[in-house]
Amino acid sequence: MSSDNNISIRVEDLGKCYQIYPNPATRLKQAVTNRLNGAIGRTPPKYFSEFWALRDIGFEVPRGEAFGVIGRNGSGKSTLLQLITGVLTPTQGSVQTRGRIAALLELGSGFNPEFSGRENVYLNGMLLGLSRAEIDARFDGIAAFADIGEHLERPIKTYSSGMLVRLAFAVQVQIDPDILIIDEALAVGDALFQKRCFARINRLADDGVTILFVSHDQETVRTVTRRSLLLHEGRAVAMGTSSETLRAYRRLINNEESKYFASLAERHIVVEGIDPGDGGNDVKLPDSVMPSEDALPPDGDVPVADQLQAGAVEVVDASTIDDTSFGSGYALVQRVVTLDESGEQCAVFYPGEKVRIEIDFKALVDLKNLNVSLRIRNREGLKVYSWGTLNQDMQVAAGLKDAPVFWERSFAKGEDARAFFEFVCPLGPGFYEIQAAISHEGQPDYSDQTILHWKDEAAFFQVFMDQKSYHFGGSFDLRMSATW
């Protein structure tokens, strides 16, 4: 354990259990039974089932650190934050915090809808321990940050969700908190307000304020926080740097998606003498789930979804390859290299030079409707750009480009293939990572995507600058010119 003086939040063996009753009468029966059995010293019977919203959670957040909490809906994120803020009492374990806590949890929590915005500012400030004089001194700053104009004098029941979060955030950050807790609320704000909020969060962190941040936006979590905790079904399944934890989160989502499609297969596949799990090729599908003739590829191959449902192929779980991979494994990224304009391997470029990225992959089953894509991230892990063959296919469909449609190509089981991506380097000096992915797209518009193989750290390159002949500042070259 770290020194107590340096720890803002300490959570030990934390758990929250709810008693679930089938109806109100049973709850009353339990209360009466508890009282009667307690009077005679006996253990009462249980007429309820237990639901552990959170169990066996433990971590520490040092002073001044930005710490993220991520997970799917229902994973226990909000319960954890409510336990830390004292809104809920734990069933087991303990929470220790040091300093004043400002929390932006459920939208509008702590506000009286009949009071005006001004009255709610004073009400919340006093609940947070400020005197009226202290609120008076901070009021102009709160009003300026919220920027809701004359609505400040109107009942907040007339506010939009965006106005509500503006006022709530403005109050919380102006009370000089030692710990700031934010649970998804900023998602309803407009882009300009979010920019101001994150700038304020960064300044608070620089001033030594501890940030506990929950969001479904993975890039925001990666940018705002240094470490993160991944929750799933009430338990901690990963904790580490935000990049590592987000990788585990993406892998978890992919596994859940695979289980979902497997459950659909179990409910719909009719097996004639063969267990779908034994890899046999004679599994028959009922007519209701067989593809129409129009849905078959030109060569008559069965679409990948039906091959997978039939259990007719053996594939690799991409998450077992290494800790940078995840996906169902029906196709694998084999190599990613960066090339210069002449086609030679190169890992150093200058702004204005052509960059060519080659992605080699293998189909492990008969495939169609694929998308080969990449993402470029900078040294800080921020997504700089993402693009794929499907993006170009969509341009072709819209009549903006004349090119073959990659989405319509078919790949045979065991086939090796590759795709090239080219661009003129607009990037500022720095170190960049390439992530590569192969996905199956049920529709040619990103609306029905299944990741077959996603690979982080697939390749790296650097951008240098000629300080004397071609110089600019910042992350991107806007190709600016001047006239006079």
XYZ file of C-alpha atoms in Angstrom:
484
model
C 0.000 0.000 0.000
C 1.147 3.527 -0.689
C 1.511 6.254 1.884
C -1.872 7.371 3.242
C -0.950 11.019 2.734
C -0.575 10.490 -1.005
C -3.723 8.428 -1.544
C -6.945 10.235 -2.488
C -9.125 7.138 -2.953
C -8.594 3.702 -1.437
C -11.073 0.892 -2.166
C -10.624 -2.446 -0.379
C -12.626 -5.660 -0.953
C -15.643 -3.537 -1.911
C -18.996 -5.129 -2.652
C -22.649 -4.173 -2.934
C -25.429 -6.770 -2.740
C -29.142 -6.197 -3.312
C -31.937 -8.423 -2.061
C -34.369 -9.229 -4.873
C -37.922 -10.119 -3.871
C -40.521 -11.559 -6.273
C -43.218 -9.210 -4.919
C -43.898 -6.707 -2.078
C -45.735 -9.328 -0.006
C -42.615 -11.475 0.137
C -40.572 -8.487 1.295
C -43.056 -7.955 4.147
C -42.937 -11.660 4.972
C -39.143 -11.469 5.224
C -39.312 -8.479 7.562
C -41.787 -10.232 9.886
C -39.786 -13.476 9.798
C -36.563 -11.621 10.614
C -38.159 -10.010 13.664
C -39.747 -13.217 14.985
C -36.659 -15.379 14.483
C -34.446 -12.667 15.912
C -36.530 -12.656 19.099
C -35.925 -16.360 19.685
C -32.326 -16.376 18.492
C -32.823 -18.353 15.272
C -31.544 -17.645 11.777
C -34.486 -16.613 9.606
C -35.107 -18.300 6.257
C -34.386 -16.284 3.102
C -37.247 -15.410 0.802
C -35.094 -13.367 -1.548
C -32.358 -13.903 -4.089
C -29.082 -12.010 -3.943
C -27.761 -9.818 -6.717
C -24.178 -8.621 -6.352
C -23.899 -5.422 -8.357
C -20.255 -5.171 -7.291
C -17.922 -7.616 -5.599
C -14.289 -7.854 -4.434
C -13.134 -4.527 -5.888
C -9.856 -3.046 -4.724
C -7.617 -0.219 -6.013
C -5.877 2.993 -4.992
C -5.770 6.356 -6.748
C -2.905 8.661 -5.741
C -3.470 12.378 -5.346
C -3.498 14.208 -8.682
C -4.008 11.140 -10.863
C -6.725 10.837 -13.517
C -8.193 7.325 -13.193
C -10.735 5.805 -15.577
C -13.512 3.266 -15.007
C -14.854 1.485 -18.079
C -17.222 -1.393 -18.783
C -20.428 -2.305 -20.508
C -23.827 -1.129 -19.269
C -24.689 -2.979 -16.069
C -21.075 -3.760 -15.213
C -21.210 -1.852 -11.911
C -19.579 1.462 -12.854
C -22.281 3.747 -11.454
C -22.637 1.592 -8.329
C -18.904 1.943 -7.688
C -19.032 5.717 -8.007
C -22.071 5.942 -5.732
C -20.237 3.888 -3.099
C -17.184 6.138 -3.347
C -19.274 9.297 -2.993
C -21.259 7.856 -0.056
C -24.610 7.799 -1.866
C -24.716 4.038 -1.217
C -23.393 2.036 1.726
C -21.292 -1.043 0.946
C -22.355 -4.585 1.784
C -18.727 -5.555 2.271
C -15.350 -3.853 2.219
C -14.520 -0.197 2.652
C -13.907 3.075 0.822
C -11.568 5.776 2.108
C -11.300 9.217 0.524
C -9.259 12.278 1.429
C -10.539 15.774 0.784
C -13.631 17.420 -0.666
C -15.446 15.373 -3.340
C -17.282 16.958 -6.262
C -19.366 14.452 -8.205
C -21.225 14.723 -11.482
C -23.237 11.507 -11.454
C -26.811 11.240 -12.695
C -27.947 14.189 -14.742
C -29.508 16.817 -12.513
C -28.925 14.916 -9.267
C -28.967 17.262 -6.297
C -31.011 19.906 -8.111
C -34.514 20.969 -7.142
C -36.513 21.220 -10.383
C -38.769 23.960 -8.976
C -35.858 26.233 -8.041
C -34.159 28.536 -10.498
C -30.637 27.906 -11.706
C -29.341 30.617 -9.387
C -31.129 29.124 -6.359
C -29.780 25.672 -7.198
C -26.240 27.039 -7.398
C -26.547 28.286 -3.815
C -28.304 25.103 -2.677
C -25.618 22.849 -4.152
C -22.795 25.037 -2.932
C -24.075 24.875 0.640
C -24.572 21.092 0.403
C -20.930 20.888 -0.663
C -19.823 22.802 2.406
C -19.470 26.356 1.118
C -20.736 29.389 2.993
C -22.978 31.948 1.281
C -20.063 34.375 1.117
C -17.900 31.751 -0.602
C -20.659 31.052 -3.120
C -21.077 34.788 -3.726
C -17.369 35.000 -4.546
C -17.603 32.094 -6.997
C -20.977 32.844 -8.551
C -19.774 34.952 -11.480
C -17.300 32.214 -12.451
C -20.037 29.569 -12.263
C -22.423 31.639 -14.377
C -19.734 32.393 -16.957
C -18.700 28.740 -17.282
C -22.300 27.484 -17.522
C -23.045 30.155 -20.140
C -26.830 29.674 -20.122
C -27.714 33.389 -20.046
C -31.138 34.409 -18.788
C -32.099 30.771 -18.155
C -30.121 31.030 -14.924
C -33.138 32.825 -13.423
C -35.677 30.215 -14.597
C -36.733 26.917 -12.936
C -34.401 24.130 -14.008
C -37.390 21.931 -14.877
C -37.464 24.035 -18.066
C -33.819 23.235 -18.921
C -32.632 20.968 -21.697
C -30.259 18.145 -20.751
C -27.368 20.156 -22.171
C -28.191 23.217 -20.059
C -28.539 21.022 -16.983
C -25.106 19.457 -17.358
C -23.563 22.864 -18.057
C -24.821 24.197 -14.743
C -23.991 21.046 -12.801
C -20.423 20.878 -14.100
C -19.882 24.602 -13.550
C -20.879 24.260 -9.880
C -18.724 21.189 -9.243
C -15.502 22.544 -10.741
C -15.796 25.945 -9.050
C -15.799 24.616 -5.476
C -12.069 23.737 -5.578
C -12.559 19.965 -5.095
C -9.819 17.581 -4.061
C -11.548 14.734 -5.950
C -13.696 15.218 -9.067
C -15.918 12.287 -10.125
C -17.630 12.317 -13.517
C -20.011 9.616 -14.738
C -20.909 9.940 -18.447
C -22.744 13.217 -17.859
C -20.552 15.231 -20.239
C -21.732 13.091 -23.166
C -24.860 15.243 -23.505
C -22.927 18.507 -23.856
C -22.190 20.074 -27.230
C -18.699 19.879 -28.756
C -17.613 23.365 -27.649
C -18.737 22.818 -24.058
C -17.035 19.408 -23.945
C -13.816 21.030 -25.133
C -14.036 23.586 -22.327
C -14.819 20.845 -19.799
C -11.833 18.715 -20.759
C -9.561 21.735 -20.718
C -10.818 22.446 -17.190
C -10.329 18.798 -16.177
C -6.741 18.877 -17.413
C -6.097 22.073 -15.471
C -7.573 20.586 -12.301
C -5.357 17.510 -12.726
C -2.312 19.765 -13.148
C -3.313 21.479 -9.887
C -3.274 18.131 -8.062
C -7.008 17.313 -8.164
C -7.761 13.589 -8.393
C -10.043 12.706 -11.320
C -12.273 9.629 -11.421
C -13.720 9.434 -14.923
C -16.308 7.113 -16.474
C -17.072 7.173 -20.189
C -17.907 4.838 -23.071
C -15.768 6.975 -25.381
C -12.554 4.977 -25.500
C -10.462 7.734 -27.061
C -11.542 10.174 -24.346
C -10.639 7.707 -21.593
C -7.261 7.109 -23.231
C -6.614 10.848 -23.524
C -7.882 12.003 -20.120
C -6.702 9.174 -17.837
C -3.392 7.469 -17.126
C -4.722 4.241 -15.572
C -8.103 2.549 -15.846
C -10.177 -0.212 -14.269
C -12.330 -2.540 -16.382
C -15.495 -3.870 -14.737
C -17.574 -6.758 -16.036
C -20.629 -8.183 -14.295
C -19.647 -6.459 -11.063
C -16.050 -7.663 -10.913
C -12.707 -6.165 -11.845
C -11.321 -8.024 -14.870
C -8.421 -5.740 -15.809
C -6.523 -2.779 -14.427
C -3.416 -1.051 -15.727
C -2.477 1.714 -18.111
C -5.481 3.032 -20.005
C -4.138 1.663 -23.294
C -3.807 -1.836 -21.829
C -7.211 -1.714 -20.151
C -8.968 -0.450 -23.272
C -7.391 -3.269 -25.236
C -8.866 -5.714 -22.728
C -12.224 -3.913 -23.040
C -12.276 -4.304 -26.812
C -11.351 -7.964 -26.456
C -14.182 -8.455 -23.936
C -16.710 -6.799 -26.263
C -15.578 -9.018 -29.116
C -15.894 -12.164 -26.965
C -19.385 -11.152 -25.848
C -20.353 -10.569 -29.467
C -19.025 -14.004 -30.430
C -21.022 -15.659 -27.617
C -24.141 -13.845 -28.771
C -23.830 -15.113 -32.337
C -23.012 -18.602 -31.049
C -26.224 -18.563 -28.998
C -28.175 -17.602 -32.112
C -26.643 -20.561 -33.906
C -27.558 -22.955 -31.088
C -31.176 -21.829 -31.229
C -31.523 -22.122 -34.997
C -29.239 -24.853 -36.352
C -30.759 -28.299 -36.994
C -28.086 -30.992 -36.779
C -28.490 -34.293 -38.595
C -26.450 -36.755 -36.598
C -23.491 -34.415 -36.032
C -22.633 -32.225 -33.072
C -21.983 -28.661 -34.348
C -18.943 -28.492 -32.118
C -17.133 -31.440 -33.688
C -16.064 -29.608 -36.819
C -18.074 -31.798 -39.214
C -19.021 -30.560 -42.663
C -22.423 -32.258 -42.997
C -24.414 -29.938 -40.738
C -27.701 -28.931 -42.384
C -29.397 -25.599 -41.874
C -33.170 -25.245 -41.880
C -34.650 -23.366 -44.824
C -35.485 -20.419 -42.561
C -31.816 -19.573 -42.074
C -30.387 -20.748 -45.409
C -29.292 -17.847 -47.628
C -31.224 -17.120 -50.760
C -29.546 -17.663 -54.130
C -29.153 -13.902 -54.448
C -27.266 -13.807 -51.157
C -24.654 -16.341 -52.298
C -21.335 -15.139 -53.680
C -20.915 -15.577 -57.449
C -18.905 -18.769 -56.998
C -21.640 -20.375 -54.887
C -19.683 -20.398 -51.617
C -21.746 -20.349 -48.438
C -21.440 -16.906 -46.737
C -19.126 -16.719 -43.762
C -21.924 -16.310 -41.196
C -23.430 -19.670 -42.197
C -20.068 -21.397 -42.249
C -19.402 -20.170 -38.736
C -22.844 -21.121 -37.446
C -22.454 -24.604 -38.918
C -19.224 -25.168 -37.012
C -17.718 -26.444 -40.263
C -14.322 -24.792 -39.829
C -11.559 -24.624 -37.291
C -10.282 -21.150 -36.608
C -7.912 -19.368 -34.268
C -9.123 -17.243 -31.364
C -7.208 -14.072 -32.218
C -6.962 -13.071 -28.557
C -4.706 -16.097 -27.949
C -2.115 -14.960 -30.508
C -0.655 -12.212 -28.328
C -1.822 -9.485 -25.987
C -2.108 -6.992 -28.854
C -4.762 -9.009 -30.723
C -8.429 -9.815 -30.431
C -11.183 -11.004 -32.735
C -13.019 -14.125 -33.850
C -10.012 -15.220 -35.904
C -11.705 -16.158 -39.192
C -9.056 -14.031 -40.910
C -5.686 -12.986 -39.541
C -3.496 -9.930 -40.084
C -0.108 -11.440 -40.905
C 2.129 -8.462 -41.648
C 1.953 -4.680 -41.729
C 4.816 -2.646 -43.213
C 5.359 0.959 -44.214
C 6.879 1.645 -47.643
C 8.253 4.717 -49.373
C 7.221 5.967 -52.804
C 9.545 3.506 -54.556
C 8.064 0.548 -52.667
C 11.030 0.030 -50.338
C 10.440 -0.601 -46.638
C 10.849 2.663 -44.742
C 9.972 3.786 -41.226
C 11.013 7.459 -41.423
C 9.105 10.066 -43.417
C 9.006 13.821 -43.868
C 5.888 15.968 -44.351
C 4.902 15.977 -48.014
C 6.380 12.546 -48.768
C 4.184 9.676 -49.942
C 3.567 6.935 -47.358
C 2.404 3.492 -48.417
C 1.084 0.969 -45.862
C 0.845 -2.698 -46.805
C -1.457 -5.027 -44.847
C -1.090 -8.755 -45.554
C -3.795 -11.101 -44.279
C -5.012 -14.696 -44.590
C -8.584 -15.980 -44.846
C -9.125 -19.031 -42.628
C -12.601 -19.688 -44.066
C -14.328 -18.767 -47.310
C -14.971 -15.059 -46.905
C -16.769 -12.200 -48.550
C -17.862 -8.684 -47.512
C -14.569 -7.827 -45.845
C -13.123 -4.524 -44.752
C -9.386 -4.071 -44.281
C -8.766 -1.011 -42.151
C -6.160 0.819 -40.150
C -5.879 3.394 -37.409
C -2.949 5.731 -36.819
C -2.242 6.888 -33.261
C 0.334 9.336 -31.968
C 2.775 8.844 -29.096
C 0.131 9.863 -26.541
C -2.272 7.187 -27.859
C -4.664 9.683 -29.465
C -6.324 8.533 -32.673
C -5.005 10.657 -35.514
C -6.873 8.989 -38.353
C -8.805 5.834 -39.228
C -9.806 4.551 -42.662
C -10.490 1.311 -44.510
C -11.373 -0.272 -47.817
C -15.030 0.100 -46.871
C -14.607 3.875 -46.698
C -13.488 3.831 -50.328
C -16.318 1.446 -51.265
C -18.793 3.925 -49.797
C -17.254 6.703 -51.920
C -17.660 4.496 -55.004
C -21.306 3.796 -54.121
C -21.895 7.545 -53.763
C -20.378 8.214 -57.191
C -17.445 10.133 -55.741
C -14.771 7.701 -56.889
C -14.252 5.186 -59.673
C -12.625 2.014 -58.309
C -13.323 -1.718 -57.840
C -15.479 -2.529 -54.799
C -13.418 -4.464 -52.248
C -16.522 -5.424 -50.221
C -17.733 -7.585 -53.114
C -14.524 -9.633 -53.371
C -14.514 -13.282 -52.303
C -11.596 -14.987 -50.538
C -11.136 -18.748 -50.429
C -10.214 -20.624 -47.273
C -6.438 -20.434 -46.846
C -6.017 -17.602 -49.360
C -3.324 -14.985 -48.737
C -4.216 -11.433 -49.739
C -3.077 -7.868 -49.191
C -4.286 -4.297 -49.351
C -2.306 -1.084 -49.825
C -3.084 2.339 -48.385
C -1.397 5.501 -49.635
C -1.330 9.092 -48.450
C 0.865 12.159 -48.641
C 2.224 12.661 -45.137
C 0.538 15.662 -43.437
C 1.757 14.792 -39.938
C 3.918 16.786 -37.600
C 7.153 15.386 -36.143
C 6.608 12.430 -33.835
C 6.318 8.702 -33.323
C 3.220 6.960 -34.691
C 1.601 3.544 -34.226
C -0.459 1.692 -36.831
C -3.309 -0.576 -35.729
C -4.678 -2.948 -38.383
C -7.994 -4.793 -38.582
C -9.915 -7.252 -40.735
C -13.675 -7.127 -40.245
C -16.738 -8.748 -41.763
C -19.295 -6.102 -42.752
C -22.847 -7.421 -43.032
C -23.812 -4.164 -44.766
C -21.514 -1.894 -46.816
C -21.885 1.008 -44.383
C -20.333 0.007 -40.995
C -23.784 -0.745 -39.543
C -23.198 -4.497 -39.059
C -19.564 -5.170 -38.191
C -17.815 -8.215 -36.744
C -14.104 -7.972 -35.958
C -12.207 -10.978 -37.322
C -8.769 -9.777 -36.213
C -7.708 -6.495 -34.654
C -4.026 -5.963 -33.993
C -2.572 -3.116 -31.963
C 1.050 -2.089 -32.528
C 1.018 -3.703 -35.965
C 3.693 -1.288 -37.223
C 5.414 1.975 -36.285
C 6.886 4.923 -38.148
C 8.403 8.308 -37.383
C 7.989 11.713 -38.958
C 10.901 14.140 -39.012
C 11.042 17.704 -40.309
C 13.508 19.661 -42.366
C 13.807 22.701 -40.135
C 15.350 24.904 -42.847
C 13.188 24.307 -45.908
C 9.781 23.037 -44.816
C 8.731 23.914 -41.299
C 5.403 24.165 -39.479
C 4.182 23.814 -35.908
C 1.530 21.476 -34.549
C 0.251 17.989 -35.299
C -0.883 18.477 -38.920
C 0.252 20.303 -42.008
C -2.657 22.447 -43.185
C -0.751 23.433 -46.341
C -1.240 27.069 -45.427
C -0.194 29.954 -47.663
C 0.085 33.684 -47.178
C -0.746 36.636 -49.415
C -0.226 40.319 -49.029
